[in-house]
Amino acid sequence: MRRTAFLLATVALLGAAGMAHAHAFLDRAAPAVGSAVHGSPRALVLHFSEELEAAFSTVHVEDAQGKRVDVGDVHVDPANAAVLEVSLPPLPPGRYHVIWRVVSVDTHVTEGSYAFDILP
Ligand SMILES: [Cu+2]
């Protein structure tokens, strides 16, 4: 019983130490946050500051009416676990919203959203 309490205390301390690590923040994206691009990009690519848990990390792209427009093949880049990608179909000019929610390998959840414009 006493040993169990000790182990729990140790785990709690390790957990607190883990909090000092950076979560998976969005480092850069293509199309970039707030950008305007010419022509429909073939994919959305998000680069995070930490490696991601693929099974719990997702992103979707919506048009100005809130309709999901991405292909739905969300995946972590096999060559770089800090990169999340989803393919895009040919999209008309307009404003698009990117909504992401990821779990980093330190198990912390981060989420965010941004917009970009496709110009004619
Ligand atoms: Cu974290």
Short mmCIF file of N, CA, C and O and ligand atoms in Angstrom, two decimals:
data_model
loop_
_atom_site.label_atom_id
_atom_site.label_comp_id
_atom_site.label_asym_id
_atom_site.label_seq_id
_atom_site.Cartn_x
_atom_site.Cartn_y
_atom_site.Cartn_z
N MET A 1 0.85 -1.20 0.00
CA MET A 1 0.00 0.00 0.00
C MET A 1 0.88 1.25 0.00
O MET A 1 0.72 2.15 -0.81
N ARG A 2 1.87 1.25 0.91
CA ARG A 2 2.77 2.40 0.98
C ARG A 2 3.55 2.53 -0.32
O ARG A 2 3.77 3.61 -0.83
N ARG A 3 3.97 1.35 -0.87
CA ARG A 3 4.73 1.38 -2.13
C ARG A 3 3.87 1.96 -3.26
O ARG A 3 4.34 2.73 -4.08
N THR A 4 2.61 1.59 -3.28
CA THR A 4 1.70 2.10 -4.31
C THR A 4 1.62 3.63 -4.24
O THR A 4 1.71 4.32 -5.25
N ALA A 5 1.50 4.13 -3.01
CA ALA A 5 1.42 5.59 -2.83
C ALA A 5 2.70 6.24 -3.33
O ALA A 5 2.67 7.29 -3.99
N PHE A 6 3.84 5.60 -3.03
CA PHE A 6 5.12 6.16 -3.48
C PHE A 6 5.17 6.20 -5.02
O PHE A 6 5.57 7.19 -5.62
N LEU A 7 4.72 5.10 -5.65
CA LEU A 7 4.75 5.04 -7.12
C LEU A 7 3.84 6.12 -7.71
O LEU A 7 4.20 6.78 -8.67
N LEU A 8 2.67 6.29 -7.11
CA LEU A 8 1.76 7.30 -7.62
C LEU A 8 2.38 8.69 -7.51
O LEU A 8 2.29 9.51 -8.41
N ALA A 9 3.05 8.94 -6.38
CA ALA A 9 3.69 10.24 -6.20
C ALA A 9 4.78 10.44 -7.25
O ALA A 9 4.94 11.52 -7.82
N THR A 10 5.52 9.37 -7.54
CA THR A 10 6.59 9.46 -8.54
C THR A 10 6.00 9.77 -9.92
O THR A 10 6.50 10.63 -10.65
N VAL A 11 4.92 9.07 -10.24
CA VAL A 11 4.28 9.29 -11.54
C VAL A 11 3.80 10.74 -11.63
O VAL A 11 3.96 11.40 -12.65
N ALA A 12 3.25 11.25 -10.52
CA ALA A 12 2.76 12.62 -10.52
C ALA A 12 3.90 13.60 -10.78
O ALA A 12 3.75 14.56 -11.53
N LEU A 13 5.04 13.33 -10.15
CA LEU A 13 6.20 14.21 -10.36
C LEU A 13 6.68 14.15 -11.80
O LEU A 13 6.99 15.17 -12.41
N LEU A 14 6.72 12.94 -12.35
CA LEU A 14 7.14 12.80 -13.75
C LEU A 14 6.16 13.55 -14.66
O LEU A 14 6.55 14.18 -15.62
N GLY A 15 4.88 13.44 -14.31
CA GLY A 15 3.87 14.14 -15.09
C GLY A 15 4.11 15.64 -15.07
O GLY A 15 4.05 16.31 -16.10
N ALA A 16 4.44 16.16 -13.88
CA ALA A 16 4.69 17.59 -13.76
C ALA A 16 5.93 17.99 -14.57
O ALA A 16 5.94 19.03 -15.23
N ALA A 17 6.94 17.13 -14.54
CA ALA A 17 8.15 17.41 -15.32
C ALA A 17 7.81 17.44 -16.80
O ALA A 17 8.31 18.27 -17.55
N GLY A 18 6.91 16.51 -17.21
CA GLY A 18 6.52 16.46 -18.61
C GLY A 18 5.84 17.73 -19.07
O GLY A 18 5.95 18.12 -20.22
N MET A 19 5.16 18.40 -18.14
CA MET A 19 4.46 19.63 -18.49
C MET A 19 5.42 20.70 -18.99
O MET A 19 5.03 21.62 -19.70
N ALA A 20 6.68 20.58 -18.58
CA ALA A 20 7.67 21.59 -18.99
C ALA A 20 7.99 21.46 -20.47
O ALA A 20 8.50 22.40 -21.08
N HIS A 21 7.70 20.28 -21.06
CA HIS A 21 7.97 20.12 -22.49
C HIS A 21 7.01 20.96 -23.32
O HIS A 21 5.89 21.19 -22.91
N ALA A 22 7.46 21.35 -24.46
CA ALA A 22 6.58 22.09 -25.36
C ALA A 22 5.49 21.17 -25.89
O ALA A 22 5.74 20.01 -26.16
N HIS A 23 4.29 21.68 -25.99
CA HIS A 23 3.22 20.94 -26.64
C HIS A 23 3.43 21.07 -28.15
O HIS A 23 4.32 21.78 -28.59
N ALA A 24 2.55 20.38 -28.88
CA ALA A 24 2.64 20.45 -30.34
C ALA A 24 1.96 21.71 -30.83
O ALA A 24 0.76 21.73 -31.07
N PHE A 25 2.72 22.78 -30.96
CA PHE A 25 2.18 24.03 -31.49
C PHE A 25 2.40 24.06 -32.99
O PHE A 25 3.38 23.50 -33.51
N LEU A 26 1.50 24.74 -33.67
CA LEU A 26 1.65 24.88 -35.12
C LEU A 26 2.85 25.77 -35.41
O LEU A 26 2.89 26.93 -34.99
N ASP A 27 3.82 25.22 -36.08
CA ASP A 27 5.06 25.94 -36.38
C ASP A 27 4.93 26.70 -37.69
O ASP A 27 5.24 27.87 -37.79
N ARG A 28 4.48 26.00 -38.74
CA ARG A 28 4.23 26.66 -40.02
C ARG A 28 3.28 25.78 -40.81
O ARG A 28 3.09 24.61 -40.48
N ALA A 29 2.70 26.36 -41.84
CA ALA A 29 1.68 25.65 -42.60
C ALA A 29 1.74 26.07 -44.05
O ALA A 29 2.22 27.15 -44.38
N ALA A 30 1.23 25.20 -44.91
CA ALA A 30 1.08 25.53 -46.33
C ALA A 30 -0.30 25.04 -46.78
O ALA A 30 -0.57 23.86 -46.67
N PRO A 31 -1.19 25.93 -47.24
CA PRO A 31 -1.02 27.39 -47.28
C PRO A 31 -0.82 27.97 -45.88
O PRO A 31 -1.37 27.46 -44.91
N ALA A 32 -0.05 29.05 -45.82
CA ALA A 32 0.30 29.64 -44.54
C ALA A 32 -0.89 30.32 -43.87
O ALA A 32 -1.87 30.68 -44.52
N VAL A 33 -0.77 30.48 -42.56
CA VAL A 33 -1.80 31.15 -41.77
C VAL A 33 -2.05 32.56 -42.32
O VAL A 33 -1.13 33.36 -42.47
N GLY A 34 -3.31 32.83 -42.65
CA GLY A 34 -3.68 34.16 -43.12
C GLY A 34 -3.21 34.51 -44.51
O GLY A 34 -3.29 35.67 -44.91
N SER A 35 -2.75 33.51 -45.25
CA SER A 35 -2.17 33.81 -46.57
C SER A 35 -3.22 33.82 -47.66
O SER A 35 -4.36 33.40 -47.47
N ALA A 36 -2.82 34.32 -48.83
CA ALA A 36 -3.63 34.25 -50.03
C ALA A 36 -2.78 33.56 -51.09
O ALA A 36 -1.64 33.98 -51.33
N VAL A 37 -3.32 32.51 -51.69
CA VAL A 37 -2.55 31.75 -52.67
C VAL A 37 -3.26 31.80 -54.02
O VAL A 37 -4.49 31.90 -54.09
N HIS A 38 -2.48 31.72 -55.07
CA HIS A 38 -3.03 31.70 -56.41
C HIS A 38 -3.26 30.25 -56.83
O HIS A 38 -2.32 29.46 -56.83
N GLY A 39 -4.48 29.91 -57.11
CA GLY A 39 -4.78 28.56 -57.55
C GLY A 39 -4.98 27.62 -56.37
O GLY A 39 -4.56 27.91 -55.25
N SER A 40 -5.65 26.53 -56.62
CA SER A 40 -6.01 25.58 -55.58
C SER A 40 -4.81 24.72 -55.19
O SER A 40 -4.25 24.02 -56.04
N PRO A 41 -4.41 24.75 -53.91
CA PRO A 41 -3.30 23.89 -53.47
C PRO A 41 -3.73 22.42 -53.49
O PRO A 41 -4.91 22.12 -53.26
N ARG A 42 -2.81 21.53 -53.75
CA ARG A 42 -3.17 20.11 -53.85
C ARG A 42 -3.30 19.45 -52.48
O ARG A 42 -3.88 18.37 -52.35
N ALA A 43 -2.70 20.10 -51.48
CA ALA A 43 -2.77 19.53 -50.13
C ALA A 43 -2.58 20.63 -49.11
O ALA A 43 -2.06 21.71 -49.42
N LEU A 44 -3.04 20.35 -47.90
CA LEU A 44 -2.75 21.21 -46.75
C LEU A 44 -1.69 20.49 -45.93
O LEU A 44 -1.83 19.29 -45.64
N VAL A 45 -0.65 21.20 -45.56
CA VAL A 45 0.45 20.60 -44.80
C VAL A 45 0.73 21.44 -43.56
O VAL A 45 0.99 22.64 -43.67
N LEU A 46 0.62 20.82 -42.40
CA LEU A 46 0.86 21.51 -41.13
C LEU A 46 2.12 20.97 -40.47
O LEU A 46 2.24 19.75 -40.28
N HIS A 47 3.04 21.85 -40.13
CA HIS A 47 4.26 21.47 -39.43
C HIS A 47 4.12 21.86 -37.96
O HIS A 47 3.94 23.04 -37.65
N PHE A 48 4.23 20.88 -37.07
CA PHE A 48 4.11 21.15 -35.64
C PHE A 48 5.48 21.13 -34.96
O PHE A 48 6.48 20.64 -35.53
N SER A 49 5.50 21.67 -33.74
CA SER A 49 6.75 21.78 -33.00
C SER A 49 7.16 20.46 -32.33
O SER A 49 8.27 20.34 -31.82
N GLU A 50 6.24 19.49 -32.30
CA GLU A 50 6.51 18.20 -31.67
C GLU A 50 5.96 17.10 -32.56
O GLU A 50 5.06 17.34 -33.36
N GLU A 51 6.43 15.87 -32.36
CA GLU A 51 5.87 14.74 -33.09
C GLU A 51 4.47 14.43 -32.58
O GLU A 51 4.14 14.68 -31.42
N LEU A 52 3.64 13.89 -33.46
CA LEU A 52 2.22 13.70 -33.19
C LEU A 52 1.87 12.23 -33.00
O LEU A 52 2.52 11.35 -33.55
N GLU A 53 0.79 12.00 -32.23
CA GLU A 53 0.17 10.68 -32.16
C GLU A 53 -0.81 10.61 -33.33
O GLU A 53 -1.86 11.25 -33.31
N ALA A 54 -0.47 9.80 -34.34
CA ALA A 54 -1.24 9.80 -35.58
C ALA A 54 -2.72 9.47 -35.35
O ALA A 54 -3.60 10.07 -35.96
N ALA A 55 -2.99 8.53 -34.44
CA ALA A 55 -4.36 8.06 -34.26
C ALA A 55 -5.27 9.13 -33.65
O ALA A 55 -6.49 9.04 -33.76
N PHE A 56 -4.68 10.15 -33.01
CA PHE A 56 -5.49 11.14 -32.31
C PHE A 56 -5.29 12.55 -32.85
O PHE A 56 -5.64 13.53 -32.19
N SER A 57 -4.73 12.65 -34.04
CA SER A 57 -4.44 13.97 -34.61
C SER A 57 -5.22 14.14 -35.89
O SER A 57 -5.18 13.26 -36.77
N THR A 58 -5.93 15.24 -36.02
CA THR A 58 -6.75 15.41 -37.20
C THR A 58 -6.84 16.87 -37.62
O THR A 58 -6.52 17.78 -36.86
N VAL A 59 -7.24 17.06 -38.85
CA VAL A 59 -7.43 18.40 -39.39
C VAL A 59 -8.51 18.31 -40.45
O VAL A 59 -8.68 17.27 -41.09
N HIS A 60 -9.29 19.37 -40.58
CA HIS A 60 -10.18 19.45 -41.73
C HIS A 60 -10.24 20.87 -42.24
O HIS A 60 -9.88 21.82 -41.54
N VAL A 61 -10.64 20.98 -43.49
CA VAL A 61 -10.70 22.27 -44.18
C VAL A 61 -12.15 22.51 -44.58
O VAL A 61 -12.81 21.62 -45.16
N GLU A 62 -12.64 23.71 -44.25
CA GLU A 62 -14.02 24.07 -44.59
C GLU A 62 -14.04 25.28 -45.50
O GLU A 62 -13.16 26.14 -45.43
N ASP A 63 -15.07 25.34 -46.34
CA ASP A 63 -15.24 26.54 -47.16
C ASP A 63 -15.95 27.62 -46.35
O ASP A 63 -16.23 27.43 -45.16
N ALA A 64 -16.24 28.75 -46.97
CA ALA A 64 -16.82 29.89 -46.25
C ALA A 64 -18.20 29.57 -45.70
O ALA A 64 -18.68 30.23 -44.77
N GLN A 65 -18.86 28.56 -46.25
CA GLN A 65 -20.19 28.17 -45.77
C GLN A 65 -20.11 27.12 -44.67
O GLN A 65 -21.14 26.63 -44.19
N GLY A 66 -18.89 26.72 -44.30
CA GLY A 66 -18.73 25.73 -43.25
C GLY A 66 -18.82 24.29 -43.74
O GLY A 66 -18.91 23.36 -42.94
N LYS A 67 -18.80 24.10 -45.05
CA LYS A 67 -18.85 22.75 -45.60
C LYS A 67 -17.44 22.18 -45.70
O LYS A 67 -16.52 22.83 -46.20
N ARG A 68 -17.27 20.94 -45.23
CA ARG A 68 -15.96 20.31 -45.30
C ARG A 68 -15.59 20.04 -46.75
O ARG A 68 -16.39 19.47 -47.50
N VAL A 69 -14.38 20.45 -47.15
CA VAL A 69 -14.00 20.32 -48.55
C VAL A 69 -12.77 19.45 -48.78
O VAL A 69 -12.46 19.10 -49.91
N ASP A 70 -12.05 19.08 -47.70
CA ASP A 70 -10.84 18.28 -47.93
C ASP A 70 -11.23 16.85 -48.30
O ASP A 70 -12.38 16.44 -48.14
N VAL A 71 -10.25 16.09 -48.81
CA VAL A 71 -10.51 14.74 -49.30
C VAL A 71 -10.74 13.75 -48.14
O VAL A 71 -11.35 12.70 -48.31
N GLY A 72 -10.24 14.09 -46.94
CA GLY A 72 -10.47 13.23 -45.78
C GLY A 72 -9.37 12.23 -45.50
O GLY A 72 -9.51 11.40 -44.60
N ASP A 73 -8.29 12.30 -46.26
CA ASP A 73 -7.19 11.34 -46.07
C ASP A 73 -6.13 11.90 -45.10
O ASP A 73 -4.93 11.87 -45.38
N VAL A 74 -6.58 12.36 -43.95
CA VAL A 74 -5.66 12.96 -42.97
C VAL A 74 -4.62 11.92 -42.54
O VAL A 74 -4.97 10.79 -42.20
N HIS A 75 -3.36 12.32 -42.60
CA HIS A 75 -2.31 11.39 -42.19
C HIS A 75 -1.07 12.15 -41.72
O HIS A 75 -0.81 13.27 -42.16
N VAL A 76 -0.33 11.51 -40.84
CA VAL A 76 0.97 12.02 -40.42
C VAL A 76 1.99 11.59 -41.46
O VAL A 76 1.96 10.46 -41.95
N ASP A 77 2.87 12.49 -41.84
CA ASP A 77 3.91 12.21 -42.83
C ASP A 77 4.78 11.05 -42.33
O ASP A 77 5.37 11.15 -41.25
N PRO A 78 4.88 9.95 -43.09
CA PRO A 78 5.68 8.81 -42.64
C PRO A 78 7.16 9.19 -42.42
O PRO A 78 7.86 8.55 -41.64
N ALA A 79 7.61 10.22 -43.10
CA ALA A 79 9.01 10.63 -43.00
C ALA A 79 9.24 11.66 -41.89
O ALA A 79 10.38 11.95 -41.54
N ASN A 80 8.15 12.23 -41.35
CA ASN A 80 8.29 13.26 -40.32
C ASN A 80 7.03 13.29 -39.47
O ASN A 80 6.00 13.84 -39.89
N ALA A 81 7.09 12.73 -38.28
CA ALA A 81 5.92 12.57 -37.43
C ALA A 81 5.41 13.89 -36.86
O ALA A 81 4.41 13.91 -36.15
N ALA A 82 6.07 14.99 -37.17
CA ALA A 82 5.60 16.30 -36.73
C ALA A 82 4.76 16.99 -37.81
O ALA A 82 4.35 18.13 -37.63
N VAL A 83 4.53 16.28 -38.92
CA VAL A 83 3.83 16.88 -40.06
C VAL A 83 2.50 16.17 -40.30
O VAL A 83 2.46 14.94 -40.42
N LEU A 84 1.43 16.94 -40.35
CA LEU A 84 0.09 16.41 -40.61
C LEU A 84 -0.37 16.94 -41.96
O LEU A 84 -0.22 18.13 -42.25
N GLU A 85 -0.94 16.04 -42.79
CA GLU A 85 -1.32 16.42 -44.15
C GLU A 85 -2.73 15.94 -44.46
O GLU A 85 -3.18 14.93 -43.94
N VAL A 86 -3.39 16.66 -45.35
CA VAL A 86 -4.66 16.19 -45.92
C VAL A 86 -4.72 16.71 -47.36
O VAL A 86 -4.31 17.84 -47.64
N SER A 87 -5.20 15.86 -48.26
CA SER A 87 -5.29 16.25 -49.67
C SER A 87 -6.50 17.13 -49.90
O SER A 87 -7.52 17.01 -49.21
N LEU A 88 -6.38 18.01 -50.89
CA LEU A 88 -7.47 18.89 -51.26
C LEU A 88 -7.87 18.64 -52.70
O LEU A 88 -7.03 18.44 -53.57
N PRO A 89 -9.18 18.67 -52.98
CA PRO A 89 -9.65 18.59 -54.36
C PRO A 89 -9.45 19.96 -55.01
O PRO A 89 -9.11 20.92 -54.33
N PRO A 90 -9.66 20.06 -56.32
CA PRO A 90 -9.61 21.39 -56.94
C PRO A 90 -10.69 22.28 -56.29
O PRO A 90 -11.86 21.91 -56.25
N LEU A 91 -10.25 23.42 -55.75
CA LEU A 91 -11.17 24.30 -55.01
C LEU A 91 -11.32 25.63 -55.74
O LEU A 91 -10.35 26.18 -56.26
N PRO A 92 -12.53 26.19 -55.73
CA PRO A 92 -12.74 27.51 -56.34
C PRO A 92 -12.15 28.60 -55.46
O PRO A 92 -11.91 28.39 -54.27
N PRO A 93 -11.94 29.78 -56.03
CA PRO A 93 -11.47 30.91 -55.23
C PRO A 93 -12.42 31.17 -54.05
O PRO A 93 -13.64 30.97 -54.17
N GLY A 94 -11.87 31.61 -52.94
CA GLY A 94 -12.69 31.90 -51.77
C GLY A 94 -11.87 31.79 -50.51
O GLY A 94 -10.65 31.58 -50.55
N ARG A 95 -12.56 31.97 -49.38
CA ARG A 95 -11.91 31.86 -48.08
C ARG A 95 -12.12 30.46 -47.52
O ARG A 95 -13.23 29.92 -47.60
N TYR A 96 -11.07 29.89 -46.97
CA TYR A 96 -11.14 28.54 -46.40
C TYR A 96 -10.64 28.57 -44.97
O TYR A 96 -9.76 29.36 -44.61
N HIS A 97 -11.23 27.70 -44.15
CA HIS A 97 -10.86 27.63 -42.74
C HIS A 97 -10.25 26.26 -42.45
O HIS A 97 -10.78 25.23 -42.87
N VAL A 98 -9.14 26.29 -41.74
CA VAL A 98 -8.43 25.08 -41.33
C VAL A 98 -8.66 24.89 -39.84
O VAL A 98 -8.43 25.82 -39.05
N ILE A 99 -9.16 23.74 -39.45
CA ILE A 99 -9.40 23.46 -38.03
C ILE A 99 -8.62 22.20 -37.67
O ILE A 99 -8.84 21.14 -38.24
N TRP A 100 -7.70 22.33 -36.73
CA TRP A 100 -6.87 21.18 -36.37
C TRP A 100 -6.93 20.90 -34.87
O TRP A 100 -7.19 21.78 -34.05
N ARG A 101 -6.72 19.62 -34.54
CA ARG A 101 -6.67 19.19 -33.15
C ARG A 101 -5.70 18.02 -33.11
O ARG A 101 -5.92 17.01 -33.77
N VAL A 102 -4.64 18.16 -32.37
CA VAL A 102 -3.61 17.12 -32.37
C VAL A 102 -3.23 16.72 -30.94
O VAL A 102 -3.39 17.48 -29.99
N VAL A 103 -2.71 15.49 -30.85
CA VAL A 103 -2.13 14.99 -29.61
C VAL A 103 -0.65 14.75 -29.88
O VAL A 103 -0.30 14.02 -30.81
N SER A 104 0.20 15.40 -29.11
CA SER A 104 1.64 15.21 -29.29
C SER A 104 2.08 13.94 -28.56
O SER A 104 1.32 13.38 -27.77
N VAL A 105 3.29 13.49 -28.82
CA VAL A 105 3.76 12.25 -28.22
C VAL A 105 3.86 12.37 -26.70
O VAL A 105 3.94 11.36 -26.01
N ASP A 106 3.84 13.59 -26.15
CA ASP A 106 3.80 13.74 -24.69
C ASP A 106 2.36 13.70 -24.17
O ASP A 106 2.12 14.01 -23.00
N THR A 107 1.42 13.32 -25.05
CA THR A 107 -0.01 13.09 -24.77
C THR A 107 -0.81 14.38 -24.56
O THR A 107 -1.99 14.31 -24.24
N HIS A 108 -0.24 15.53 -24.75
CA HIS A 108 -0.99 16.77 -24.56
C HIS A 108 -1.75 17.14 -25.83
O HIS A 108 -1.26 16.98 -26.94
N VAL A 109 -2.96 17.66 -25.63
CA VAL A 109 -3.82 18.06 -26.74
C VAL A 109 -3.65 19.55 -27.01
O VAL A 109 -3.64 20.36 -26.09
N THR A 110 -3.50 19.89 -28.27
CA THR A 110 -3.56 21.29 -28.66
C THR A 110 -4.49 21.39 -29.87
O THR A 110 -4.68 20.42 -30.61
N GLU A 111 -5.09 22.56 -30.04
CA GLU A 111 -5.99 22.74 -31.17
C GLU A 111 -5.97 24.20 -31.60
O GLU A 111 -5.57 25.08 -30.84
N GLY A 112 -6.41 24.41 -32.83
CA GLY A 112 -6.43 25.77 -33.33
C GLY A 112 -7.08 25.82 -34.69
O GLY A 112 -7.49 24.80 -35.25
N SER A 113 -7.20 27.02 -35.21
CA SER A 113 -7.78 27.19 -36.53
C SER A 113 -7.21 28.44 -37.16
O SER A 113 -6.69 29.32 -36.46
N TYR A 114 -7.29 28.50 -38.47
CA TYR A 114 -6.88 29.71 -39.18
C TYR A 114 -7.54 29.72 -40.55
O TYR A 114 -8.16 28.73 -40.96
N ALA A 115 -7.42 30.83 -41.22
CA ALA A 115 -8.03 30.97 -42.54
C ALA A 115 -6.95 31.26 -43.58
O ALA A 115 -5.88 31.78 -43.27
N PHE A 116 -7.25 30.87 -44.82
CA PHE A 116 -6.44 31.30 -45.97
C PHE A 116 -7.38 31.55 -47.12
O PHE A 116 -8.53 31.08 -47.12
N ASP A 117 -6.91 32.30 -48.08
CA ASP A 117 -7.73 32.61 -49.26
C ASP A 117 -7.12 32.00 -50.51
O ASP A 117 -5.90 31.99 -50.68
N ILE A 118 -8.00 31.50 -51.37
CA ILE A 118 -7.56 31.09 -52.70
C ILE A 118 -8.01 32.19 -53.65
O ILE A 118 -9.20 32.55 -53.70
N LEU A 119 -7.03 32.74 -54.36
CA LEU A 119 -7.31 33.81 -55.32
C LEU A 119 -7.53 33.20 -56.70
O LEU A 119 -7.03 32.11 -56.99
N PRO A 120 -8.28 33.89 -57.55
CA PRO A 120 -8.49 33.37 -58.90
C PRO A 120 -7.16 33.22 -59.66
O PRO A 120 -6.23 33.95 -59.38
CU CU B 1 2.85 18.89 -23.93
#
